[in-house]
Amino acid sequence: MPKTPVVFIHGLWIHATAWQPWIDLFAEHGYEASAPGWPGDSDTVEATRADADRLNDVGIEAICRHYADHIETLTAKPIVVGHSFGGLIAQELLANGFATAAVAIDPAPIKGVKSLPFSQLRSGLPVLGNPANKHRTVSLTASQFRYGFGNAISEAESDALHAAWTIPGPGRPLFEDATANFVRNSPATVDTHSAVRGPLLLMSGTEDHTVPKSVTQAVHRLYADNQESVTEYREFEGRGHSLTIDSGWREVADATLEWLASKDLHSAPTAVDAS
């Protein structure tokens, strides 16, 4: 029996190799898991840091197409699991028929979300504070990472995660997301109303500064009138934006596995047939 594929999608500032513990865990549970990087990412953290210009001007549409192209090389439609901007990408892939199910963890807001908490604005200022950043990459300092990602863990753990996993991130996705509600054909648009798709789980850490739970709850409400498809929401008390990579990652990963099992998403995979 072929294994069900799972594709992990990272967000801004974190390298794809940070998903390795998840990949190993999902493999133990019989999945065929992988974590391709964004277009422009190099194979390692160090190499990506050394050649960050390859990520200049990479936007949401290019990232979505990159993962859609990867999925089309697979023998079956995958489950997609995304964190932060990866959570937005996961929703787009699901709505457009490239996945059988999606888990979006602390997902960047899609078009239609009007909530803008102060902590989210402050987390985005290292990029949004300078219009020139739209076309180049920006790195987070340890202090900026601590506020945006590591506020719910110790300073020592936050600094260690910053040193181990952070990479420069393209500014373009943040500018595209910030202006989504004012752009007719925004690349942050997801069909929340009429797409007939597999199940979606939205997850949020209650202490997240970068994507506060009120933002994820607002995303969940956008799906409320879609009676044809399942959309569920779950919170993790006391967790911040680092919840997929910090010492508590296993709680989130186990919850993801349990949800997939509850949806009977560990059977023979479905062939890729996205239009």
Tab-separated table of C-alpha atoms in Angstrom:
chain	number	residue	atom	x	y	z
A	1	MET	CA	0.000	0.000	0.000
A	2	PRO	CA	1.530	3.373	-0.989
A	3	LYS	CA	2.263	5.871	1.740
A	4	THR	CA	0.250	9.072	2.042
A	5	PRO	CA	2.473	12.044	1.158
A	6	VAL	CA	2.743	15.052	3.461
A	7	VAL	CA	4.358	18.310	2.347
A	8	PHE	CA	5.524	20.731	5.047
A	9	ILE	CA	5.717	24.421	4.116
A	10	HIS	CA	7.769	26.856	6.167
A	11	GLY	CA	7.038	30.526	6.725
A	12	LEU	CA	9.126	33.671	6.631
A	13	TRP	CA	12.520	33.600	8.346
A	14	ILE	CA	12.650	29.866	9.128
A	15	HIS	CA	14.513	27.348	6.953
A	16	ALA	CA	12.739	24.239	5.690
A	17	THR	CA	15.157	21.919	7.524
A	18	ALA	CA	13.577	23.014	10.812
A	19	TRP	CA	10.758	20.604	9.876
A	20	GLN	CA	13.056	17.571	10.225
A	21	PRO	CA	11.653	16.406	13.611
A	22	TRP	CA	8.160	16.522	12.088
A	23	ILE	CA	9.326	14.618	9.019
A	24	ASP	CA	10.845	11.910	11.201
A	25	LEU	CA	7.716	11.668	13.379
A	26	PHE	CA	5.354	11.478	10.413
A	27	ALA	CA	7.562	8.832	8.800
A	28	GLU	CA	7.243	6.771	11.984
A	29	HIS	CA	3.467	6.990	11.522
A	30	GLY	CA	3.651	5.725	7.954
A	31	TYR	CA	3.546	8.973	5.975
A	32	GLU	CA	5.884	9.949	3.136
A	33	ALA	CA	6.930	13.373	4.423
A	34	SER	CA	9.037	16.105	2.833
A	35	ALA	CA	9.737	19.809	3.311
A	36	PRO	CA	10.787	21.568	0.111
A	37	GLY	CA	12.034	25.108	0.597
A	38	TRP	CA	10.717	28.263	-1.034
A	39	PRO	CA	11.963	29.251	-4.498
A	40	GLY	CA	15.398	30.766	-3.854
A	41	ASP	CA	16.108	28.810	-0.669
A	42	SER	CA	19.385	26.906	-0.612
A	43	ASP	CA	19.677	23.440	0.905
A	44	THR	CA	20.991	24.596	4.284
A	45	VAL	CA	20.555	27.498	6.668
A	46	GLU	CA	24.152	28.587	6.159
A	47	ALA	CA	23.973	28.497	2.366
A	48	THR	CA	20.699	30.446	2.334
A	49	ARG	CA	22.157	33.108	4.587
A	50	ALA	CA	25.198	33.363	2.322
A	51	ASP	CA	23.146	33.789	-0.859
A	52	ALA	CA	20.055	35.615	0.356
A	53	ASP	CA	19.675	37.657	-2.836
A	54	ARG	CA	18.182	34.598	-4.528
A	55	LEU	CA	15.064	35.316	-2.458
A	56	ASN	CA	14.755	38.945	-3.541
A	57	ASP	CA	11.279	39.792	-4.824
A	58	VAL	CA	9.891	36.277	-4.272
A	59	GLY	CA	6.166	36.742	-3.653
A	60	ILE	CA	3.113	34.713	-2.684
A	61	GLU	CA	2.192	33.716	-6.244
A	62	ALA	CA	5.686	32.410	-6.975
A	63	ILE	CA	5.730	30.419	-3.734
A	64	CYS	CA	2.321	28.873	-4.470
A	65	ARG	CA	3.374	27.929	-7.986
A	66	HIS	CA	6.633	26.459	-6.678
A	67	TYR	CA	4.776	24.112	-4.325
A	68	ALA	CA	2.092	23.292	-6.911
A	69	ASP	CA	4.839	22.308	-9.348
A	70	HIS	CA	6.434	20.132	-6.682
A	71	ILE	CA	3.119	18.450	-5.894
A	72	GLU	CA	2.625	17.634	-9.564
A	73	THR	CA	5.808	15.532	-9.417
A	74	LEU	CA	4.345	13.362	-6.666
A	75	THR	CA	2.447	10.152	-7.329
A	76	ALA	CA	-0.501	11.348	-5.255
A	77	LYS	CA	-2.061	14.473	-3.802
A	78	PRO	CA	-0.483	15.242	-0.429
A	79	ILE	CA	-1.649	16.561	2.861
A	80	VAL	CA	-0.092	20.012	3.274
A	81	VAL	CA	1.015	21.390	6.640
A	82	GLY	CA	2.121	25.013	6.741
A	83	HIS	CA	3.312	27.432	9.393
A	84	SER	CA	2.863	31.210	9.227
A	85	PHE	CA	3.072	32.205	5.527
A	86	GLY	CA	3.272	28.478	4.871
A	87	GLY	CA	-0.203	28.257	6.407
A	88	LEU	CA	-1.537	30.764	3.892
A	89	ILE	CA	0.120	28.826	1.055
A	90	ALA	CA	-1.358	25.570	2.385
A	91	GLN	CA	-4.859	27.067	2.245
A	92	GLU	CA	-4.366	28.221	-1.343
A	93	LEU	CA	-3.104	24.798	-2.409
A	94	LEU	CA	-6.068	23.098	-0.741
A	95	ALA	CA	-8.655	25.447	-2.239
A	96	ASN	CA	-7.194	24.941	-5.703
A	97	GLY	CA	-7.226	21.169	-5.602
A	98	PHE	CA	-3.557	20.418	-5.005
A	99	ALA	CA	-4.043	18.744	-1.611
A	100	THR	CA	-6.371	16.316	0.099
A	101	ALA	CA	-6.290	18.222	3.398
A	102	ALA	CA	-4.412	21.068	5.043
A	103	VAL	CA	-3.234	22.114	8.478
A	104	ALA	CA	-2.453	25.837	8.780
A	105	ILE	CA	-0.529	26.673	11.962
A	106	ASP	CA	-0.513	30.333	13.003
A	107	PRO	CA	-1.257	31.176	9.350
A	108	ALA	CA	-0.570	34.563	7.815
A	109	PRO	CA	-3.925	36.281	7.259
A	110	ILE	CA	-5.689	35.771	3.940
A	111	LYS	CA	-7.588	38.493	2.090
A	112	GLY	CA	-10.733	39.463	3.974
A	113	VAL	CA	-9.216	39.519	7.458
A	114	LYS	CA	-9.554	43.027	8.868
A	115	SER	CA	-8.127	42.424	12.333
A	116	LEU	CA	-4.705	44.044	12.858
A	117	PRO	CA	-3.560	43.709	16.481
A	118	PHE	CA	-0.676	45.905	17.626
A	119	SER	CA	1.624	42.932	18.196
A	120	GLN	CA	1.167	41.820	14.598
A	121	LEU	CA	1.958	45.297	13.322
A	122	ARG	CA	5.055	45.501	15.517
A	123	SER	CA	6.230	42.045	14.374
A	124	GLY	CA	6.035	43.151	10.738
A	125	LEU	CA	7.774	46.507	11.188
A	126	PRO	CA	11.308	45.193	10.488
A	127	VAL	CA	10.059	44.702	6.927
A	128	LEU	CA	7.075	47.003	6.470
A	129	GLY	CA	8.845	49.974	8.054
A	130	ASN	CA	10.874	50.510	4.861
A	131	PRO	CA	9.109	50.409	1.459
A	132	ALA	CA	12.381	49.407	-0.232
A	133	ASN	CA	12.171	46.075	1.600
A	134	LYS	CA	9.429	44.931	-0.786
A	135	HIS	CA	12.073	43.965	-3.323
A	136	ARG	CA	14.777	42.563	-1.042
A	137	THR	CA	15.335	40.185	1.821
A	138	VAL	CA	15.373	41.155	5.471
A	139	SER	CA	16.912	39.317	8.425
A	140	LEU	CA	15.583	39.393	11.982
A	141	THR	CA	17.841	40.275	14.881
A	142	ALA	CA	17.746	38.033	17.936
A	143	SER	CA	15.663	40.707	19.703
A	144	GLN	CA	13.170	40.962	16.847
A	145	PHE	CA	12.908	37.181	16.698
A	146	ARG	CA	12.301	37.057	20.442
A	147	TYR	CA	9.338	39.420	20.122
A	148	GLY	CA	7.811	37.868	17.018
A	149	PHE	CA	8.554	34.182	17.610
A	150	GLY	CA	10.052	33.482	21.027
A	151	ASN	CA	7.982	35.565	23.438
A	152	ALA	CA	6.435	32.475	25.081
A	153	ILE	CA	9.722	30.640	25.683
A	154	SER	CA	12.899	31.507	27.559
A	155	GLU	CA	15.302	34.059	26.115
A	156	ALA	CA	17.991	31.385	25.957
A	157	GLU	CA	15.802	29.032	23.915
A	158	SER	CA	14.665	31.867	21.655
A	159	ASP	CA	18.264	32.883	20.967
A	160	ALA	CA	19.218	29.266	20.246
A	161	LEU	CA	16.366	28.895	17.748
A	162	HIS	CA	17.334	32.183	16.112
A	163	ALA	CA	20.920	31.000	15.704
A	164	ALA	CA	19.937	27.562	14.411
A	165	TRP	CA	17.061	28.182	12.009
A	166	THR	CA	16.598	31.788	10.902
A	167	ILE	CA	17.246	32.864	7.329
A	168	PRO	CA	16.670	36.157	5.513
A	169	GLY	CA	13.094	36.433	4.290
A	170	PRO	CA	11.769	38.214	1.204
A	171	GLY	CA	9.798	41.322	2.048
A	172	ARG	CA	7.356	41.014	-0.834
A	173	PRO	CA	4.933	38.506	0.785
A	174	LEU	CA	4.457	40.777	3.804
A	175	PHE	CA	3.720	43.810	1.614
A	176	GLU	CA	1.317	41.733	-0.497
A	177	ASP	CA	-0.446	40.500	2.615
A	178	ALA	CA	-0.602	43.934	4.238
A	179	THR	CA	-2.345	45.436	1.179
A	180	ALA	CA	-4.509	42.392	0.315
A	181	ASN	CA	-7.828	44.021	1.199
A	182	PHE	CA	-7.097	46.946	-1.140
A	183	VAL	CA	-6.009	44.915	-4.183
A	184	ARG	CA	-8.629	43.318	-6.413
A	185	ASN	CA	-6.587	40.307	-7.492
A	186	SER	CA	-4.428	39.958	-4.406
A	187	PRO	CA	-2.216	36.824	-4.307
A	188	ALA	CA	-3.370	36.420	-0.684
A	189	THR	CA	-6.893	35.585	-1.880
A	190	VAL	CA	-8.299	32.172	-0.921
A	191	ASP	CA	-11.729	30.915	-1.978
A	192	THR	CA	-13.255	30.448	1.460
A	193	HIS	CA	-16.874	30.452	0.288
A	194	SER	CA	-17.382	28.021	-2.573
A	195	ALA	CA	-14.324	25.792	-2.906
A	196	VAL	CA	-15.254	22.134	-2.472
A	197	ARG	CA	-12.126	20.723	-0.877
A	198	GLY	CA	-10.727	18.423	1.742
A	199	PRO	CA	-10.737	19.263	5.459
A	200	LEU	CA	-8.795	22.202	6.863
A	201	LEU	CA	-7.525	22.653	10.419
A	202	LEU	CA	-6.491	26.121	11.606
A	203	MET	CA	-4.243	26.189	14.677
A	204	SER	CA	-3.196	29.093	16.865
A	205	GLY	CA	-0.950	29.710	19.829
A	206	THR	CA	-2.739	31.931	22.327
A	207	GLU	CA	0.367	34.070	22.937
A	208	ASP	CA	1.419	34.482	19.298
A	209	HIS	CA	2.611	38.015	18.513
A	210	THR	CA	3.179	37.584	14.780
A	211	VAL	CA	-0.230	36.041	14.020
A	212	PRO	CA	-2.381	36.612	17.121
A	213	LYS	CA	-5.189	34.156	17.753
A	214	SER	CA	-7.777	36.819	16.922
A	215	VAL	CA	-6.400	36.864	13.373
A	216	THR	CA	-6.648	33.085	12.981
A	217	GLN	CA	-10.143	33.188	14.460
A	218	ALA	CA	-11.035	35.808	11.842
A	219	VAL	CA	-9.748	33.481	9.119
A	220	HIS	CA	-11.916	30.698	10.554
A	221	ARG	CA	-14.994	32.928	10.391
A	222	LEU	CA	-14.390	33.592	6.688
A	223	TYR	CA	-15.033	29.901	6.058
A	224	ALA	CA	-18.304	29.866	8.031
A	225	ASP	CA	-20.660	29.917	5.048
A	226	ASN	CA	-18.898	27.093	3.202
A	227	GLN	CA	-21.176	24.210	4.100
A	228	GLU	CA	-19.590	21.837	1.590
A	229	SER	CA	-16.195	21.580	3.288
A	230	VAL	CA	-14.878	21.004	6.803
A	231	THR	CA	-12.962	23.790	8.570
A	232	GLU	CA	-11.937	23.415	12.213
A	233	TYR	CA	-9.998	25.532	14.705
A	234	ARG	CA	-7.771	24.632	17.645
A	235	GLU	CA	-5.773	26.683	20.158
A	236	PHE	CA	-2.616	25.901	22.116
A	237	GLU	CA	-2.609	27.680	25.450
A	238	GLY	CA	0.493	29.680	26.285
A	239	ARG	CA	2.215	29.058	22.958
A	240	GLY	CA	3.804	31.630	20.666
A	241	HIS	CA	4.813	31.738	17.003
A	242	SER	CA	7.742	29.370	17.615
A	243	LEU	CA	5.379	26.502	18.483
A	244	THR	CA	6.453	24.321	15.535
A	245	ILE	CA	10.181	24.501	16.308
A	246	ASP	CA	10.563	25.070	20.049
A	247	SER	CA	10.765	22.439	22.786
A	248	GLY	CA	6.978	22.017	22.744
A	249	TRP	CA	6.749	21.150	19.039
A	250	ARG	CA	5.709	17.568	19.768
A	251	GLU	CA	2.382	18.671	21.296
A	252	VAL	CA	1.467	20.447	18.059
A	253	ALA	CA	2.722	17.612	15.852
A	254	ASP	CA	0.809	14.984	17.850
A	255	ALA	CA	-2.366	17.076	17.614
A	256	THR	CA	-1.878	17.272	13.847
A	257	LEU	CA	-1.486	13.504	13.591
A	258	GLU	CA	-4.549	12.922	15.761
A	259	TRP	CA	-6.645	15.264	13.629
A	260	LEU	CA	-5.528	13.583	10.408
A	261	ALA	CA	-6.408	10.195	11.868
A	262	SER	CA	-9.843	11.494	12.916
A	263	LYS	CA	-10.462	12.467	9.280
A	264	ASP	CA	-9.341	9.054	8.027
A	265	LEU	CA	-6.438	10.649	6.181
A	266	HIS	CA	-4.017	7.802	6.520
A	267	SER	CA	-5.413	5.552	3.808
A	268	ALA	CA	-4.237	4.969	0.236
A	269	PRO	CA	-3.489	8.373	-1.348
A	270	THR	CA	-5.397	10.006	-4.184
A	271	ALA	CA	-3.770	10.590	-7.572
A	272	VAL	CA	-2.817	14.185	-8.430
A	273	ASP	CA	-5.464	15.750	-10.679
A	274	ALA	CA	-5.430	19.514	-10.039
A	275	SER	CA	-6.410	21.971	-12.709
